[in-house]
PDB file of C-alpha atoms in Angstrom:
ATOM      1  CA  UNK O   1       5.601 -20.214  -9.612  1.00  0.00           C
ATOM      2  CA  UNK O   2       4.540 -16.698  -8.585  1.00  0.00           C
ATOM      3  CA  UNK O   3       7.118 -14.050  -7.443  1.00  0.00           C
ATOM      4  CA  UNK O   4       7.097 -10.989  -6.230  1.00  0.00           C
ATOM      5  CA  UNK O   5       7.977  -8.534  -9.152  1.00  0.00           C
ATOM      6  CA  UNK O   6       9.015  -4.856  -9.353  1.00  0.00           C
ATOM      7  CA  UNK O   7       8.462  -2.311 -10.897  1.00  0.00           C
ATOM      8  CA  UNK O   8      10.758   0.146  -9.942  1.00  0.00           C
ATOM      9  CA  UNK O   9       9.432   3.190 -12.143  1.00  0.00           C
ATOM     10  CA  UNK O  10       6.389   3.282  -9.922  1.00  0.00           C
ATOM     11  CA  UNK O  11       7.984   3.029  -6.146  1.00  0.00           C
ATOM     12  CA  UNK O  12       7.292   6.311  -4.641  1.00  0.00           C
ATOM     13  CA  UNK O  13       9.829   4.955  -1.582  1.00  0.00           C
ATOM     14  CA  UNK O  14       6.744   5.154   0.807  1.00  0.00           C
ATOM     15  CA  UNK O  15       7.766   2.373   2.948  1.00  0.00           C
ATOM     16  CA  UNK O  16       4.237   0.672   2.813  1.00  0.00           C
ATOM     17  CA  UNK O  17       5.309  -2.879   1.954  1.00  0.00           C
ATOM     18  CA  UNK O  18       7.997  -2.698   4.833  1.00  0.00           C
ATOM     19  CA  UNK O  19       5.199  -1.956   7.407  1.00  0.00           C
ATOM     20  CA  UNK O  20       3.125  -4.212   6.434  1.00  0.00           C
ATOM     21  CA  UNK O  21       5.724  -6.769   6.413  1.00  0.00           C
ATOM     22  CA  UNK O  22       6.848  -5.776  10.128  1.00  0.00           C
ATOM     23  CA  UNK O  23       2.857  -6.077  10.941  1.00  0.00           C
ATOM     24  CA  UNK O  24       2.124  -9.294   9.006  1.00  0.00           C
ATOM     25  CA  UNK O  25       5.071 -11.163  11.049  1.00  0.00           C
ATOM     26  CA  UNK O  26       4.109  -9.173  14.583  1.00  0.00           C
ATOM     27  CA  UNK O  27       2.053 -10.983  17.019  1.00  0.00           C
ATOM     28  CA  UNK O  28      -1.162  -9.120  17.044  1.00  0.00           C
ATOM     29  CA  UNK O  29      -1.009  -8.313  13.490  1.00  0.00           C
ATOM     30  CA  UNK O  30      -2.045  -4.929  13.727  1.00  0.00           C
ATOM     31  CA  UNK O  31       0.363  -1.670  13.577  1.00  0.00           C
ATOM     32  CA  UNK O  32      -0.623  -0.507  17.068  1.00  0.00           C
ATOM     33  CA  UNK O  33       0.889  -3.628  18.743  1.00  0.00           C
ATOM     34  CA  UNK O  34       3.829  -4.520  16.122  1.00  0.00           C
ATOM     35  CA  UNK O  35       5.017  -0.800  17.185  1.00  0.00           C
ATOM     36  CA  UNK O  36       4.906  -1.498  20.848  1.00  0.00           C
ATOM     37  CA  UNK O  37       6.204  -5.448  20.744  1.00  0.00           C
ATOM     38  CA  UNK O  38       9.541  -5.833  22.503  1.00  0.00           C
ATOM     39  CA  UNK O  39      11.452  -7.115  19.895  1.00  0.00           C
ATOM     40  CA  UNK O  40       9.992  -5.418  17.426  1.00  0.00           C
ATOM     41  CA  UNK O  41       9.173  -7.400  14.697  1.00  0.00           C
ATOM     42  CA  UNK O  42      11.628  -7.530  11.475  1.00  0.00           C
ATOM     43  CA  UNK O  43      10.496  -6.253   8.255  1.00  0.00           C
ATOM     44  CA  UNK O  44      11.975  -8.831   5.365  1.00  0.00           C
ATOM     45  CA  UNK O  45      11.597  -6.317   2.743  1.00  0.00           C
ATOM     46  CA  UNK O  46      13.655  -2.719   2.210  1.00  0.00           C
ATOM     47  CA  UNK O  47      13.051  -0.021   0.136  1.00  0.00           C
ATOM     48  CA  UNK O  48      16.518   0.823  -1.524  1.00  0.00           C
ATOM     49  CA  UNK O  49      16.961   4.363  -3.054  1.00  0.00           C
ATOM     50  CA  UNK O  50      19.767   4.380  -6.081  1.00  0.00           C
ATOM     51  CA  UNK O  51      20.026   7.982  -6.943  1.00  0.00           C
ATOM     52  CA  UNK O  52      16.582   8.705  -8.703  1.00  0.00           C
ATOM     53  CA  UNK O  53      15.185   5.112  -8.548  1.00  0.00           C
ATOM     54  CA  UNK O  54      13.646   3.052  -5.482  1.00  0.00           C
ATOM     55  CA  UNK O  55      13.607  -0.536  -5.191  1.00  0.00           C
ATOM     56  CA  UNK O  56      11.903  -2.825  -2.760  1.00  0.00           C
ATOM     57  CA  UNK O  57      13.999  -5.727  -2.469  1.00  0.00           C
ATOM     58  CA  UNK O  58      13.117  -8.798  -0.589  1.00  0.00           C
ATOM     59  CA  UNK O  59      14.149 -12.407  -0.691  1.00  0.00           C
ATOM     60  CA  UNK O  60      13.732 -13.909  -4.793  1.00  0.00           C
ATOM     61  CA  UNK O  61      13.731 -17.462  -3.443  1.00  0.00           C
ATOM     62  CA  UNK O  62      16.472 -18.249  -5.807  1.00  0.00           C
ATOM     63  CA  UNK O  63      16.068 -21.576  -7.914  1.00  0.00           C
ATOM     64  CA  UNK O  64      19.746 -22.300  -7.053  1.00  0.00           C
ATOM     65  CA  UNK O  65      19.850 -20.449  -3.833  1.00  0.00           C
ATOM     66  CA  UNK O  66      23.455 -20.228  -2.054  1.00  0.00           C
ATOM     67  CA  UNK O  67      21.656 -19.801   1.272  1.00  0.00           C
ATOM     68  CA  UNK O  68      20.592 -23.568   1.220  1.00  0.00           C
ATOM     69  CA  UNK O  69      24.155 -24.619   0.893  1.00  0.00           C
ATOM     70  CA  UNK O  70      25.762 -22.353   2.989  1.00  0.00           C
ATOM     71  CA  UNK O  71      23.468 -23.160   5.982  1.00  0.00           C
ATOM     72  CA  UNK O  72      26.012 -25.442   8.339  1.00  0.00           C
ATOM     73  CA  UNK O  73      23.203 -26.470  10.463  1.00  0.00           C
ATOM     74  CA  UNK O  74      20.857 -27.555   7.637  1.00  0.00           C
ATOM     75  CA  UNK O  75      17.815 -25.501   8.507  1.00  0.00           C
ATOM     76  CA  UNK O  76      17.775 -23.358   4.922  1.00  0.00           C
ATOM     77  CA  UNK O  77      15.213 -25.367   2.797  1.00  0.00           C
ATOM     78  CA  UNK O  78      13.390 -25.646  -0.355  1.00  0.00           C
ATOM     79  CA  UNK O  79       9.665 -26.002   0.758  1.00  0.00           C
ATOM     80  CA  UNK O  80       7.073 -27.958  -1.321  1.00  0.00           C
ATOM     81  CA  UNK O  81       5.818 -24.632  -2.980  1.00  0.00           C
ATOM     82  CA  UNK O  82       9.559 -23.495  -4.107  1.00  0.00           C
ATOM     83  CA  UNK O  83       9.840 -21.204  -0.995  1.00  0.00           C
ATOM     84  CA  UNK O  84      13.327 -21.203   0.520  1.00  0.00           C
ATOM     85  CA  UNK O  85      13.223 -20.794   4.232  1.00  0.00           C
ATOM     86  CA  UNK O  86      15.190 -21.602   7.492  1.00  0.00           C
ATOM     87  CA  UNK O  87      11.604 -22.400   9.811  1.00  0.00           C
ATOM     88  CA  UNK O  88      10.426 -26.043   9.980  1.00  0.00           C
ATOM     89  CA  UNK O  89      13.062 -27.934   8.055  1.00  0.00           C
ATOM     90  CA  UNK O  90      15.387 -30.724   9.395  1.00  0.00           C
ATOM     91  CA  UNK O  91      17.990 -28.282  10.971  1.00  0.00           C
ATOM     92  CA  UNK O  92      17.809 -25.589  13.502  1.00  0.00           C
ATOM     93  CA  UNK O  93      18.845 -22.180  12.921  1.00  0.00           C
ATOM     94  CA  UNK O  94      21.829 -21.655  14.932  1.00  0.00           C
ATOM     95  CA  UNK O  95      22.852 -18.301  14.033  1.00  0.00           C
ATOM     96  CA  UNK O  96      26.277 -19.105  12.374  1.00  0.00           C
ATOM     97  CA  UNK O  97      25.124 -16.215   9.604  1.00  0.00           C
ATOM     98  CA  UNK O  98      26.518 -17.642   6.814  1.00  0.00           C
ATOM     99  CA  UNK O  99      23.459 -17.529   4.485  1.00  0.00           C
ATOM    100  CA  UNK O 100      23.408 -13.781   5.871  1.00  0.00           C
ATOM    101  CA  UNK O 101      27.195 -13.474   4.301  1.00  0.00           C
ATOM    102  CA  UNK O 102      26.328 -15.716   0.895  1.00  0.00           C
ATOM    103  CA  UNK O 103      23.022 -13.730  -0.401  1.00  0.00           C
ATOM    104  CA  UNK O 104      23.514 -11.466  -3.222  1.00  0.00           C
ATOM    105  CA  UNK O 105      20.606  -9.402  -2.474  1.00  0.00           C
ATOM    106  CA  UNK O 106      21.515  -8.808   1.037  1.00  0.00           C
ATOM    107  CA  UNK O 107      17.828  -9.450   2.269  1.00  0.00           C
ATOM    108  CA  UNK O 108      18.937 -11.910   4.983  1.00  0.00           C
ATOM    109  CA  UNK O 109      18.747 -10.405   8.803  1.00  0.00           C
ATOM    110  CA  UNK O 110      20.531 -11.269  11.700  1.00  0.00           C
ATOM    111  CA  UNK O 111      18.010 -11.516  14.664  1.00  0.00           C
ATOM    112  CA  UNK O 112      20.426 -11.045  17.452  1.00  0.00           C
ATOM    113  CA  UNK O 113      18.608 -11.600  20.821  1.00  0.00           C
ATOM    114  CA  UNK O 114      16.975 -14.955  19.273  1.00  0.00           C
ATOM    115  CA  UNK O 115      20.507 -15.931  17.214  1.00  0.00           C
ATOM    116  CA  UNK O 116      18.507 -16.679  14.038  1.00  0.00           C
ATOM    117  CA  UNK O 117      18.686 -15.630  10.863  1.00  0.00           C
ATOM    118  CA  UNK O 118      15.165 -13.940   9.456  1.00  0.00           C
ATOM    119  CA  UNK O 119      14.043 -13.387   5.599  1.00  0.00           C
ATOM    120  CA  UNK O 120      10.914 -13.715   3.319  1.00  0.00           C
ATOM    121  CA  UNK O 121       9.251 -16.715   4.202  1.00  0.00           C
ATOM    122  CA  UNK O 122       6.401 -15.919   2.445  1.00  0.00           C
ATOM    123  CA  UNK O 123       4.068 -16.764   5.929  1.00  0.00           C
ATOM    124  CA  UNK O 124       2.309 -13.570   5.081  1.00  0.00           C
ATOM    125  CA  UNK O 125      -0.220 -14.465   2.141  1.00  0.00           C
ATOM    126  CA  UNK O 126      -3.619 -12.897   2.775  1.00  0.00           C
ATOM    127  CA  UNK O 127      -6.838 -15.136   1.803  1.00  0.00           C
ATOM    128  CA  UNK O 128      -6.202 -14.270  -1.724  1.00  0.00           C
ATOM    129  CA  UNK O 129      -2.741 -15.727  -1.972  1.00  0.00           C
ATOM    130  CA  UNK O 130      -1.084 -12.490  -2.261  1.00  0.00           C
ATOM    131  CA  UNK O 131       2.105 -11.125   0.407  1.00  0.00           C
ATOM    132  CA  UNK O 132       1.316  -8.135   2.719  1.00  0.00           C
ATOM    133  CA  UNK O 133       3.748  -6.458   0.734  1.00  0.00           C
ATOM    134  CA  UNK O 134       2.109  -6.366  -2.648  1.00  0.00           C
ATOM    135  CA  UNK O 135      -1.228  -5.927  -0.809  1.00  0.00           C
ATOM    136  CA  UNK O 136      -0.146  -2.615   1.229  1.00  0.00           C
ATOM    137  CA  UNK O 137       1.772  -1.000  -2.347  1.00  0.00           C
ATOM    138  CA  UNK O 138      -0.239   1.759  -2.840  1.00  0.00           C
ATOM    139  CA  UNK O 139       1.056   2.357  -6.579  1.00  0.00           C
ATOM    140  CA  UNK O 140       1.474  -0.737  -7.912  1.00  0.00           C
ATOM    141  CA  UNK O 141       4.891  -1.113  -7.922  1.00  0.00           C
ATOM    142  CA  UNK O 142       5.101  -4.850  -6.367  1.00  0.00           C
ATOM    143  CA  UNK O 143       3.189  -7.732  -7.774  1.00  0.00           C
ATOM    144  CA  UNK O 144       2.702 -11.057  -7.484  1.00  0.00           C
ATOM    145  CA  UNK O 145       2.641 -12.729 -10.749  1.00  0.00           C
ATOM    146  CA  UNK O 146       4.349 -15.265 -12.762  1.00  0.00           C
ATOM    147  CA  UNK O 147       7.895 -14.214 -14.224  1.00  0.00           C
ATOM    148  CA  UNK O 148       7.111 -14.509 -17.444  1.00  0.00           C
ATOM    149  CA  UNK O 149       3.169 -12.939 -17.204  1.00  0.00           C
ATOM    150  CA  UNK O 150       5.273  -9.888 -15.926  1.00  0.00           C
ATOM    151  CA  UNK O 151       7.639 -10.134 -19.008  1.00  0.00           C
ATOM    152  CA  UNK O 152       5.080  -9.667 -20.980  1.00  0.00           C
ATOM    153  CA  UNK O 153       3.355  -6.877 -19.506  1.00  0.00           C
ATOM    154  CA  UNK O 154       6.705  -5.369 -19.357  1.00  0.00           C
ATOM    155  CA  UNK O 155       7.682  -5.953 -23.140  1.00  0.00           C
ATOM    156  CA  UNK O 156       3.782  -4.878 -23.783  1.00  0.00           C
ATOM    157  CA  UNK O 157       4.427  -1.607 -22.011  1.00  0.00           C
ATOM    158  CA  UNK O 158       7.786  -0.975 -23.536  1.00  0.00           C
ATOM    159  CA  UNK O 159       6.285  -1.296 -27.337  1.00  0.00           C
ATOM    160  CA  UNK O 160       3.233   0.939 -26.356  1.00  0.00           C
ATOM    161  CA  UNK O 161       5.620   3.615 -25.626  1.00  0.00           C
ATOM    162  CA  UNK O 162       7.179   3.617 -29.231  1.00  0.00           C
TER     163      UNK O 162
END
């Protein structure tokens, strides 16, 4: 299964893949009208600065993902193509924000005036297959590619260097 992979030595912190996420989940799907929606749409992707190093984190879909169990109303789900998600499952998101409290990465959002709780849901794939995120990264830095195609471009890299 494809994932969206970093790498963090080329993120220039530009903020591309967050706008494009807040644009890709707008209603009119451009910038003009995701800027003036009322409520603005939620990006489900941050750029984190560490000292020297940016990362764009987003949701990683975890294989054994703590949201699903912490969900109380049962709306966090597995979908068909491995995509964890609280939209169109058996449960309704009720806002309880326990997956929010449970994810290690932080990524999920409290939407306030709707009481639900908003991540990656991967509902953002261009014709191609590939997230608005990876699409808008002017550098690089986010792809989306098999885990272990990455690895080896990454161990690949790493030898060329010595």
């Amino acid at each position: 299964m494809k994932e969206i992979m970093v790498n963090i030595e080329r993120c220039l912190s530009c903020h591309s893949c967050e706008l494009a996420c807040a644009v890709a989940h707008s209603s009119g799907k451009t910038l003009f009208s995701a800027v003036s929606e009322t409520p603005k749409p939620l990006k489900r992707i941050f750029v984190h600065s560490s000292g020297t190093k940016n990362v764009p984190v987003s949701c990683r879909h975890c294989e054994e993902a703590p949201c699903i169990d912490a969900c109380i109303a049962g709306a966090m789900h597995r979908t068909a193509d491995g995509t964890v998600t609280n939209e169109g499952g058996s449960g309704v998101c009720t806002g309880c924000w326990m997956c929010v409290m449970v994810c290690p990465y932080g990524v999920i959002r409290s939407r306030q005036t709707a009481r639900v709780a908003v991540k990656c849901d991967r509902n953002c794939l261009n014709r191609e297959g590939v997230p608005a995120c990876v699409q808008a990264c002017p550098t690089g830095a986010l792809q989306f590619i098999e885990v272990d195609e990455f690895s080896i471009q990454k161990r690949k890299n790493f030898v060329a260097v010595f």
